Each structure stands twice: as structure tokens, then as C-alpha cells.
Coordinates of C-alpha atoms and ligand atoms in Angstrom, one line a residue:
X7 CA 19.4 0.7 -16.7
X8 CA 17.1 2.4 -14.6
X9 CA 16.3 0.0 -11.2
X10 CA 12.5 0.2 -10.0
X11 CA 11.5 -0.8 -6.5
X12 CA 8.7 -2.8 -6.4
X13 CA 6.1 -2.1 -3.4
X14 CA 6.4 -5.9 -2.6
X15 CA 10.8 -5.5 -3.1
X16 CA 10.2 -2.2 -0.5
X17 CA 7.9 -4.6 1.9
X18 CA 10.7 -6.9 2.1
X19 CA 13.3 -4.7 3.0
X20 CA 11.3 -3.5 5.9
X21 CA 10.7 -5.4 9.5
X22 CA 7.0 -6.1 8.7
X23 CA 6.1 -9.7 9.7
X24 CA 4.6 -11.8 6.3
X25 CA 0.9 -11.7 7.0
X26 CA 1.4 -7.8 7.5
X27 CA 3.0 -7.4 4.0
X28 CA 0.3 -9.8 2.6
X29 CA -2.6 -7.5 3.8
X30 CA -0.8 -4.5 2.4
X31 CA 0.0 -6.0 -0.9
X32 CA -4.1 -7.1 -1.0
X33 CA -5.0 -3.7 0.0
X34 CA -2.8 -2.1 -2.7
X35 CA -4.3 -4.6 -5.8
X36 CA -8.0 -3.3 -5.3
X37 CA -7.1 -0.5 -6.8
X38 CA -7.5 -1.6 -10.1
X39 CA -11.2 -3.1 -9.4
X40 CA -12.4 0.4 -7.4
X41 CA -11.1 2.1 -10.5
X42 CA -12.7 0.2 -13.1
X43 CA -15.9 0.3 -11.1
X44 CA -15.8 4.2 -11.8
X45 CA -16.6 3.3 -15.4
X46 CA -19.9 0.9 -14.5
X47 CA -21.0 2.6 -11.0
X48 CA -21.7 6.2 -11.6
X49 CA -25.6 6.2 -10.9
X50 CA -27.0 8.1 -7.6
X51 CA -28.9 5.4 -5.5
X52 CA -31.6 7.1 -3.0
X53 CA -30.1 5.2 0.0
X54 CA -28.2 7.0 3.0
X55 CA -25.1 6.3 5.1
X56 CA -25.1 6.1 9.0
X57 CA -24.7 10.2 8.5
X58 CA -27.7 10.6 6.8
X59 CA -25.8 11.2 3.6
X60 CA -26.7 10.2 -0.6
X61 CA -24.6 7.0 -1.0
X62 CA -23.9 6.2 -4.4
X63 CA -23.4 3.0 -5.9
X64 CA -19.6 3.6 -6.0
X65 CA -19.4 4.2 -2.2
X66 CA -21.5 0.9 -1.5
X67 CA -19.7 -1.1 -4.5
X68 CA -16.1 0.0 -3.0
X69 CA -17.3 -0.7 0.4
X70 CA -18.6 -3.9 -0.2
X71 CA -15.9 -5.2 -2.5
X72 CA -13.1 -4.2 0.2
X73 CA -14.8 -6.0 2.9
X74 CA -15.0 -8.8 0.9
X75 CA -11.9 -9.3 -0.2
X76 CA -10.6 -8.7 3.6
X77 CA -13.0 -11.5 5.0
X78 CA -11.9 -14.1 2.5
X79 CA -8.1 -13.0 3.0
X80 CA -8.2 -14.3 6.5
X81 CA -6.1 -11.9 8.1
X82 CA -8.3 -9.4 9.3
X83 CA -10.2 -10.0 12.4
X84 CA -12.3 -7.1 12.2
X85 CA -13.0 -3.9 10.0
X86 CA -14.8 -0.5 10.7
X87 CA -15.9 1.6 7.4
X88 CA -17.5 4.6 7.1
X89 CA -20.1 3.0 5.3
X90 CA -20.6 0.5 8.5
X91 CA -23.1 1.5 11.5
X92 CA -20.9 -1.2 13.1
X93 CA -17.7 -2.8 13.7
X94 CA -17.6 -5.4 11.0
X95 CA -15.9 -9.2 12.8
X96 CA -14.5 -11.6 10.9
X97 CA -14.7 -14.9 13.3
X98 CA -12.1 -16.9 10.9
X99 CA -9.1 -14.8 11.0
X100 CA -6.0 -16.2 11.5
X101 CA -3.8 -13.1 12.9
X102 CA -5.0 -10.0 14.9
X103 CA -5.2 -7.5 12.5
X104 CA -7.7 -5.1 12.6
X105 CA -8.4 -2.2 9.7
X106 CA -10.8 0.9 9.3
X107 CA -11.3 2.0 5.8
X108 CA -13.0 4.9 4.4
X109 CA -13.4 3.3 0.9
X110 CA -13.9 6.0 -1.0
X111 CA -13.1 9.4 0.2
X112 CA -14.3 12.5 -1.9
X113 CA -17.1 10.4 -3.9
X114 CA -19.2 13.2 -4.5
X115 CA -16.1 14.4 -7.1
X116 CA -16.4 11.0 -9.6
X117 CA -18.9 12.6 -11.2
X118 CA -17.0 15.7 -12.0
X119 CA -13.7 13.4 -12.7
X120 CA -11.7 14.6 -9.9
X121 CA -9.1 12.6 -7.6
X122 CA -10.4 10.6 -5.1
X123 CA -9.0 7.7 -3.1
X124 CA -9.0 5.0 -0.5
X125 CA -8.0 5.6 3.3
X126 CA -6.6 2.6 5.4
X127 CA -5.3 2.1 8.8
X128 CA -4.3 -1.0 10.3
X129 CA -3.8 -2.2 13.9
X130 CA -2.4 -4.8 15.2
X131 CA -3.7 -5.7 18.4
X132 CA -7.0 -7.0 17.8
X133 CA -8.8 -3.7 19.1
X134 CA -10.7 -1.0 16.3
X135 CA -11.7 1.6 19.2
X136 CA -8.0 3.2 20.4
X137 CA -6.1 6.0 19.6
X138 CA -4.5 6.7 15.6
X139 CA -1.0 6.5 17.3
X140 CA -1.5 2.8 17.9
X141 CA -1.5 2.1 14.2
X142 CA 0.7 -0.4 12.6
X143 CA 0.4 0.6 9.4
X144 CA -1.3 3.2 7.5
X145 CA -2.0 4.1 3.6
X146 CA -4.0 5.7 0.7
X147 CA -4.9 4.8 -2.2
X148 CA -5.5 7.7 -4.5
X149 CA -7.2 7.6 -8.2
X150 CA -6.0 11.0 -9.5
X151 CA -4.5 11.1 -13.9
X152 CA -2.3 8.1 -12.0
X153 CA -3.1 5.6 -9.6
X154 CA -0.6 6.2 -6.5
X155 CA -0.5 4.6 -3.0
X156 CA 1.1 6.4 0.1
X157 CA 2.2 4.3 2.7
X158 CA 3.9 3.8 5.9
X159 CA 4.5 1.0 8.0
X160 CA 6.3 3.6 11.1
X161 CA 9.7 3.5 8.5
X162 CA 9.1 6.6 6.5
X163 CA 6.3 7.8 3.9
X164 CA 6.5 6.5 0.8
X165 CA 5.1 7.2 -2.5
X166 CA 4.2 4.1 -5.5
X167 CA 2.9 4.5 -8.2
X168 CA 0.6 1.7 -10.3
X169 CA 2.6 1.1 -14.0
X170 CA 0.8 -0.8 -16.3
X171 CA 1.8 -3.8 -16.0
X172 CA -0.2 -3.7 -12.4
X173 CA 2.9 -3.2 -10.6
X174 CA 3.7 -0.8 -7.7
X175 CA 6.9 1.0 -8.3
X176 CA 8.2 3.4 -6.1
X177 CA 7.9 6.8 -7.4
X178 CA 9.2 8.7 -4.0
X179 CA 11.2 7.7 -1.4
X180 CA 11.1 8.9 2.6
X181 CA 8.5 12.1 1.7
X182 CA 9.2 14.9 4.6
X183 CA 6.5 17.5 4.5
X184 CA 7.8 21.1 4.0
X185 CA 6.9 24.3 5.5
X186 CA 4.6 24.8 2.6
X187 CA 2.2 28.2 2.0
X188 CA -1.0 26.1 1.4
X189 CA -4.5 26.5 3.1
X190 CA -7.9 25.2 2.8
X191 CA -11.0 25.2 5.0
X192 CA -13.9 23.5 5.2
X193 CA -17.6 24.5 6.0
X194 CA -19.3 27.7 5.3
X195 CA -17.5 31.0 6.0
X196 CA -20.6 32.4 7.9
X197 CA -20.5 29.1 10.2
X198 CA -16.9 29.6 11.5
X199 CA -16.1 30.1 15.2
X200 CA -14.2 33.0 15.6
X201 CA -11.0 31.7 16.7
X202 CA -10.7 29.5 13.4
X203 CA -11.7 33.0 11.7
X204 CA -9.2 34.4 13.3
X205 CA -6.6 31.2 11.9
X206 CA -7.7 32.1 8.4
X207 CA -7.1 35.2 8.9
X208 CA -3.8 34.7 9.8
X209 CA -2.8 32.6 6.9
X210 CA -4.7 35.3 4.5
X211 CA -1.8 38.1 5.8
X212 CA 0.9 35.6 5.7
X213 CA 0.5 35.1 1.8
X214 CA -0.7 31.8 2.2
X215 CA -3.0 30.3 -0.9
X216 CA -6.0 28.5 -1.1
X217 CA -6.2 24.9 -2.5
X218 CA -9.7 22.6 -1.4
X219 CA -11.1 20.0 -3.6
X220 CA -13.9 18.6 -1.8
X221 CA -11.8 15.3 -1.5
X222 CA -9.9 15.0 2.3
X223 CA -7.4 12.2 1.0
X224 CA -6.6 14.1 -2.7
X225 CA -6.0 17.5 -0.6
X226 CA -3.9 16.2 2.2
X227 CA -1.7 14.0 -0.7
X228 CA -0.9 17.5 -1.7
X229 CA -0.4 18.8 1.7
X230 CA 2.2 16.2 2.2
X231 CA 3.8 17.3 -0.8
X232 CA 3.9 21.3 -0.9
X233 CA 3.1 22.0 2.7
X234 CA 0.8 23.9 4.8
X235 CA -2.3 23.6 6.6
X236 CA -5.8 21.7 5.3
X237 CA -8.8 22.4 8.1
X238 CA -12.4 20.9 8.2
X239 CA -13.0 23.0 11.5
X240 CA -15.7 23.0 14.3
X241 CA -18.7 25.1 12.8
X242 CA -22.2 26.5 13.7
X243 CA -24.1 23.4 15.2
X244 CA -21.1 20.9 14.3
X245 CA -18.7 21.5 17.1
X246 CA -16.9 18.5 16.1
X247 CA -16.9 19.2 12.7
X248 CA -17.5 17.4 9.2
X249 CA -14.6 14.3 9.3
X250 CA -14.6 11.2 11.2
X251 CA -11.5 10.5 13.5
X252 CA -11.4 6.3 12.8
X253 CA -12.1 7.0 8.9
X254 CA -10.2 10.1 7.7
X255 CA -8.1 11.7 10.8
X256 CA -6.5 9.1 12.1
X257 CA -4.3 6.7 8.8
X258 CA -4.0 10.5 6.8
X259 CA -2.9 12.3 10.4
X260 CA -0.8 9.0 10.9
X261 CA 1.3 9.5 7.6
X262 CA 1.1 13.1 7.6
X263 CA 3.1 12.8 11.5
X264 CA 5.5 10.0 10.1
X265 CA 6.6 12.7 7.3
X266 CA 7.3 15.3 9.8
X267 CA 4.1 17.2 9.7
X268 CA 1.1 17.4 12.5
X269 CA -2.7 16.4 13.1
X270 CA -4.4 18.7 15.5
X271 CA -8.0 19.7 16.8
X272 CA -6.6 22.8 17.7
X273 CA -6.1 22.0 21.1
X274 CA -4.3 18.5 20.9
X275 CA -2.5 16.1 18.8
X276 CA -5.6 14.1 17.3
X277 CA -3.0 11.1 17.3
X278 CA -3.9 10.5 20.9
X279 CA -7.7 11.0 21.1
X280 CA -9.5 8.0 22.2
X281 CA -12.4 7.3 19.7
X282 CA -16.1 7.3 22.2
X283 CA -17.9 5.9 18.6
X284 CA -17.6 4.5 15.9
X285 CA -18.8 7.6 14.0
X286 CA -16.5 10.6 16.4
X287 CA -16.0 13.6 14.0
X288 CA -13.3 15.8 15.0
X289 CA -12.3 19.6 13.9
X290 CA -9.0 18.9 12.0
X291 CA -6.3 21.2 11.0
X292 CA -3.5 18.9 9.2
X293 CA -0.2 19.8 7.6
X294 CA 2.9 21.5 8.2
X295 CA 4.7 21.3 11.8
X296 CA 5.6 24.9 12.3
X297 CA 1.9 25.9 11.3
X298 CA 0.6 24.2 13.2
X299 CA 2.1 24.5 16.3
X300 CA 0.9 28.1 15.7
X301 CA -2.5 27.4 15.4
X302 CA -2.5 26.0 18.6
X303 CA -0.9 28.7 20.1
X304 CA -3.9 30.9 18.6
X305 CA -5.8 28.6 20.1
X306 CA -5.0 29.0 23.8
X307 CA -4.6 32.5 23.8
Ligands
AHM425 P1 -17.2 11.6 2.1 O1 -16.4 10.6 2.8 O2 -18.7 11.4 2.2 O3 -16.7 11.8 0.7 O4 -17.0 13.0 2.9 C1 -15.8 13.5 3.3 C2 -15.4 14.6 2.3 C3 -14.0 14.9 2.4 O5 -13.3 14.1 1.4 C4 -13.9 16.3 2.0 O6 -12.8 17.0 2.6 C5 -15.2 16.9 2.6 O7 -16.0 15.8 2.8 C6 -15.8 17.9 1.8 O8 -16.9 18.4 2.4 P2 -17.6 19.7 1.9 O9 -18.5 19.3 0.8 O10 -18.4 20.2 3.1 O11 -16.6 20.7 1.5
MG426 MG1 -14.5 10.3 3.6

């Protein structure tokens, strides 16, 4: 008989308090909703985000359904989303949680039938604006041919996946990333500072082989897995780059540290930036350790 861990049996062997495996567990069920929404929300709407982006009705369905849910949950006491302009209070919480959500990462790629996913971080001190290394807990959800949710409460990385009967059963156990030959860059080649040309270059003569989706939270799941380095650098007129440190950076770089990997601008561990906005974009290069160390040493010289 085979035995199946159960994300709510793996919650209980760990030393999160009740409320904290509650909000998890909530988390992980809308899944099933977001997914059947693909089905009814595919139309464009003409409306745009706080970056001046085409929402579509999937991003504002997924955004407002989450934020539901958390208000009526009661254990969140507030909630920044990329799809917010602002910090989102909920006045009748009962614990000092605090999430960011980026409720559906890769959107554009629904209508081509590609993975996309969920990103969540939670904090525990009451406070949204503070570094990713605060983070209590982190996870994505990820809508690829199976429904999977990474997660780490600071005890390991570890991979479910949903079964049919709408369980969570653990599909891998304590993922370490490895020193993979992956690599993917964002923006347009012409738009590259020269120093990340330089990176690219690097990884071109080391062998190393492009994979990039167009969806942050479906790339770095395979990141984690195979190893390497994902980059949305600094570009022509976007010194900060394309992704937002609260959103996308921050749970993903969170996870991607607890497996043994890095999150880096370049320069620094992006773990310990301290957000000025809601909105702060930061160039990210995300993956294996022992590339990225190197990258940084590229960068100083
Ligand atoms: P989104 O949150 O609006 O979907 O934007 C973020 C996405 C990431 O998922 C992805 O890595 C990146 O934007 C792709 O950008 P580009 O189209 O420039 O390659
Ligand atoms: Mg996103």
C-alpha cells in the first residue's frame, strides 16, 4: 500500500501555529475555482493595471476572488496584489498576517494554453512594506497539465500535487536546486546593458540552454527543478527592470533560497532589499547558487 501525505498531514508535522496552516490550506483550495474560471473568463477587457498594462478578465476575476476569500477568512490583516494601486486592510482580522499575491502570473499565456500560476508570500508581523527575508511563509500555485503547489514554511521546499479527489498529496519531498545548465532572459536583446550581455554571453560558451515561457512562476518551477539561471534584467529605459520585488521576486526568490539556490539584482541578494513602493521592479537573475555567485562576480568587475 502506497502512503500519500496529505498537504494538511505535512502542515501538521511542521511547527506552524493553527491559523498559519489554516491560511495555507485556504490559499491552496482556490486553485480549483482560478482554474475553472480559465474555462468562463477568457475575453480581453480594455481596462489597465497600475502598470499601464491590458488586464483581462481572468487577472481581475483571480484577483478579486483571492481577496475575497482572504477578507472573509479573517486571518489576514492586510493584502498587497499586483492588481492593487494600494495596500488592501482588512480591519476585522483576528491574527497579524499579512500576504502579497500576484494572482495570476503569466496571464498573457491562457490564451495559448500554457502554465501559469499563483504567487504568495505571507508575513507575519502585521507589516507588507519589508524585506522578502522576513517571510513566514511562501508558495505557488501553478496550473500547468497538473495543478501543483510549491511551498515552504522555512522547513524545506516542497512539492503537492492536486488528485482528483481535491486533495493535496505530496508529490516531492525537500526539493534542493541543482547546478542545472538552464538560461532565460527577459527583454529585448537590443535593450541589454552590456554587462548583462556580457552574462549571456557567458552562459552561451558554457553550453548552457535556453528555456523562457513568458510565465515568471512556470519558468522558475522549472528552475528549481533542473537548475540554472532565469533573468528579467535592467534594460534600455527600465533600469529596474520588468518584475515587481513584493509580487514575483520576493515568495519565488524566497523558495528558490530555501532549496539552496539564490535571488540576485546582480549586485545583492534581493532577499534583503527594502521595498520604497508598492509597485519596486527589480532586475532579477534567479536560480542556481554557484551561477550566480558568478554573475555577481561579473558584475563587480
Ligand atoms: P504579468 O504578471 O503581467 O503576467 O507579467 C509578468 C510576466 C512574467 O510572468 C514573465 O516572466 C514576464 O512577464 C514576461 O515578460 P515578456 O513578455 O517581456 O517576456
Ligand atoms: Mg506577474
Amino acid at each position: 500500500m502506497i502512503i500519500m501525505t496529505t498537504l494538511k498531514e505535512y502542515l501538521d508535522s511542521t511547527g506552524c501555529e493553527e491559523p498559519l496552516k489554516d491560511l495555507i490550506e485556504l490559499i491552496a483550495k482556490q486553485a480549483d475555482p482560478i482554474r475553472k474560471a480559465f474555462i468562463t473568463n477568457q475575453s480581453y477587457v480594455d481596462t489597465e493595471n497600475i502598470y499601464g498594462e491590458t488586464q483581462i478578465a481572468l487577472d481581475k476575476w483571480s484577483d478579486a476572488h483571492l481577496l475575497k476569500v482572504l477578507e472573509r477568512s479573517n486571518l489576514v490583516k492586510a493584502a498587497a496584489s499586483e492588481e492593487q494601486p494600494d495596500i488592501v486592510k482588512f480591519p476585522n482580522a483576528k491574527t497579524d498576517y499579512t500576504v502579497t499575491l500576484d494572482p495570476l502570473d503569466g496571464s498573457s499565456l491562457v490564451q495559448v494554453n500554457l502554465a501559469v500560476g499563483t504567487i504568495i508570500g505571507i508575513y507575519d508581523n502585521g507589516k507588507i512594506m519589508q524585506e522578502g527575508e522576513n517571510l513566514r511563509a511562501a508558495m505557488y500555485l501553478l496550473y500547468g497539465p497538473m495543478t501543483i503547489l510549491t511551498l515552504t514554511v522555512k522547513e524545506g521546499v516542497h512539492i503537492f500535487a492536486l488528485n482528483d479527489e481535491k486533495e493535496y498529496v505530496l508529490m516531492e519531498k525537500n526539493v534542493r536546486i541543482p547546478e542545472g545548465k538552464l538560461y532565460a532572459s527577459g527583454a529585448l536583446k537590443k535593450d541589454w546593458t552590456a554587462k548583462h550581455r556580457e552574462v549571456i554571453d557567458h552562459l552561451e560558451k558554457e553550453g548552457y540552454k535556453l528555456r523562457y515561457s513568458g510565465s515568471f512562476v512556470a519558468d522558475v518551477h522549472q528552475y528549481l527543478k533542473y537548475g540554472g539561471v532565469f533573468s528579467y534584467p535592467a534594460f534600455k529605459g527600465h533600469k529596474n527592470g520588468k518584475l515587481r520585488l513584493l509580487f514575483e521576486a520576493n515568495p519565488l526568490g524566497f523558495i528558490v533560497t530555501e532549496a539552496g539556490g539564490r535571488i540576485s539584482d546582480g549586485r545583492r541578494d534581493i532577499l534583503t532589499i527594502m521595498p520604497e513602493k508598492i509597485d519596486h521592479r527589480v532586475p532579477i537573475y534567479i536560480g542556481s547558487k554557484g551561477i550566480i555567485r558568478r554573475i555577481e562576480e561579473m558584475f563587480k568587475d
